[in-house]
Short mmCIF file of C-alpha atoms in Angstrom, two decimals:
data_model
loop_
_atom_site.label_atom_id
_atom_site.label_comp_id
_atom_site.label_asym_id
_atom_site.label_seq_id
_atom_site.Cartn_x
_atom_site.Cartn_y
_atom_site.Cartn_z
CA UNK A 1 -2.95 -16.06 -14.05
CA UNK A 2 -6.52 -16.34 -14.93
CA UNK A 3 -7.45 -18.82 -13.28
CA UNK A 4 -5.66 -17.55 -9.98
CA UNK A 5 -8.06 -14.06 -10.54
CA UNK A 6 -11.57 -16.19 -11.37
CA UNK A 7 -10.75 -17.98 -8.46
CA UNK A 8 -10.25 -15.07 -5.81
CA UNK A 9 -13.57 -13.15 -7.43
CA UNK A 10 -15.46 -16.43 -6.43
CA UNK A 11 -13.95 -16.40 -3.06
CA UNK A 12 -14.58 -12.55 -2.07
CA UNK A 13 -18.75 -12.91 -4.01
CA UNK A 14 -19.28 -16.02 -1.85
CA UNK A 15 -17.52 -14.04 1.17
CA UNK A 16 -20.18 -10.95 0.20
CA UNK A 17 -17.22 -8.66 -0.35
CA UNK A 18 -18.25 -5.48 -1.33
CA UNK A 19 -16.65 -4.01 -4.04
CA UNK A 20 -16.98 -0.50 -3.07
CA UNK A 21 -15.72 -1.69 0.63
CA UNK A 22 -12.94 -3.54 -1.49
CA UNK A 23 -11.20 -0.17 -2.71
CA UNK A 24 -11.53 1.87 0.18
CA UNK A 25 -10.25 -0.47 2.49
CA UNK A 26 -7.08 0.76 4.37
CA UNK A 27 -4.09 -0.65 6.39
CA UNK A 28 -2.73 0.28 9.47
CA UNK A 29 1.26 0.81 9.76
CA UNK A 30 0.88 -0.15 13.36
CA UNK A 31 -0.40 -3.31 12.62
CA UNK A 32 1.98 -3.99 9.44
CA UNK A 33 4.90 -3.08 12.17
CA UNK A 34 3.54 -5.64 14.86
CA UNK A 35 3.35 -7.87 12.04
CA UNK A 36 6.66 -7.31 11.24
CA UNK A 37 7.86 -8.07 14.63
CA UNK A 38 6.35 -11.04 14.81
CA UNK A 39 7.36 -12.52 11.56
CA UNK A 40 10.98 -11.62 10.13
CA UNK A 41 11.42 -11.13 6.52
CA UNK A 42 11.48 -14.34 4.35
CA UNK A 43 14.52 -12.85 2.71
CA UNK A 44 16.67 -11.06 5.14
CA UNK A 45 15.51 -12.10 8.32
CA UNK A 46 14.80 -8.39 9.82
CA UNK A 47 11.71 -7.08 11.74
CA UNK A 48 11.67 -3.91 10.57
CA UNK A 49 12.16 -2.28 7.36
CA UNK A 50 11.76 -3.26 3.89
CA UNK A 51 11.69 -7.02 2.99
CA UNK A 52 12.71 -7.37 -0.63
CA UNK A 53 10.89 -9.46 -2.82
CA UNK A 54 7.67 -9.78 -0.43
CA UNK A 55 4.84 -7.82 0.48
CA UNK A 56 2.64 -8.00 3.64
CA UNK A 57 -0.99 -8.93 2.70
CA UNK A 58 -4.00 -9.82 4.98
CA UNK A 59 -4.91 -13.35 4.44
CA UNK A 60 -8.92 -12.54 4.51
CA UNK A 61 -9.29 -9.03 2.77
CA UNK A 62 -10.31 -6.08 4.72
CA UNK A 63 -13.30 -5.49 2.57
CA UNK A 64 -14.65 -8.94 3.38
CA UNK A 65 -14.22 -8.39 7.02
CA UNK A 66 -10.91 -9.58 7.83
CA UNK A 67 -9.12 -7.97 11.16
CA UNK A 68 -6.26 -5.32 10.15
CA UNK A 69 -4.22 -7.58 12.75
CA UNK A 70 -0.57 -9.27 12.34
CA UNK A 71 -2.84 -12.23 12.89
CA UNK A 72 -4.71 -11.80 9.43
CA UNK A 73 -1.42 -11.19 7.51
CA UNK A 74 1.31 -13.07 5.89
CA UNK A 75 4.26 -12.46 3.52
CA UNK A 76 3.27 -12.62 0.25
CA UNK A 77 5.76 -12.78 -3.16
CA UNK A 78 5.71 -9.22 -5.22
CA UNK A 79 4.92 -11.83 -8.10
CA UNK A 80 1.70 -12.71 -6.39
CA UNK A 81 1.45 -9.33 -5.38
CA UNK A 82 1.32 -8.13 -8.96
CA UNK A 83 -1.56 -10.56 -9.84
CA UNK A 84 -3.03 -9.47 -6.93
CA UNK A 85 -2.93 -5.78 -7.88
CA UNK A 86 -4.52 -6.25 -11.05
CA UNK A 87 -7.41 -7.96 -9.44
CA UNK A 88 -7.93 -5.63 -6.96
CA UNK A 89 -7.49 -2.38 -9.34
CA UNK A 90 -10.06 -4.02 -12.46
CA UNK A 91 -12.61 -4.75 -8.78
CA UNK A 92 -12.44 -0.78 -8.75
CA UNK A 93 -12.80 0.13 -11.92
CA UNK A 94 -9.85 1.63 -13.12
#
């Protein structure tokens, strides 16, 4: 799990995320439910509604420029998810 968090600090300080930029960045339901639309649940199949056991994530962060667009997202496990979280809140400070 270490490794996995070194590795996406690298990534966003040779993308020149901003760390402030990093918290305050902010998704759009519209574009989560075009997402959705697009790309059933890896679980259940639906296009709508909750998809247990997955997240939607944006596959280049907000904060390092990426487009709030179904095309910069992908389903992501809650277990990644969870590692992900605890990058994201220690990047903010809290």
């Amino acid at each position: 799990m270490r490794r996995y968090i070194v590795f996406i600090l690298i990534v966003m300080l040779l993308a020149g995320c901003s760390v402030d930029a990093f918290c305050k960045a902010h998704r759009s339901e519209a574009a989560k439910n075009a997402f959705k639309k697009q790309n059933p649940c890896p679980s259940n199949g639906n296009n709508h509604g909750r998809c247990p056991g997955y997240i939607i994530d944006h596959i280049v962060p907000l904060a390092c420029g990426g487009a709030d667009d179904p095309s910069n997202m992908q389903w992501q496990t809650v277990q990644y998810a969870k590692i992900k979280d605890s990058f994201e809140l220690s990047m903010c400070g809290k």
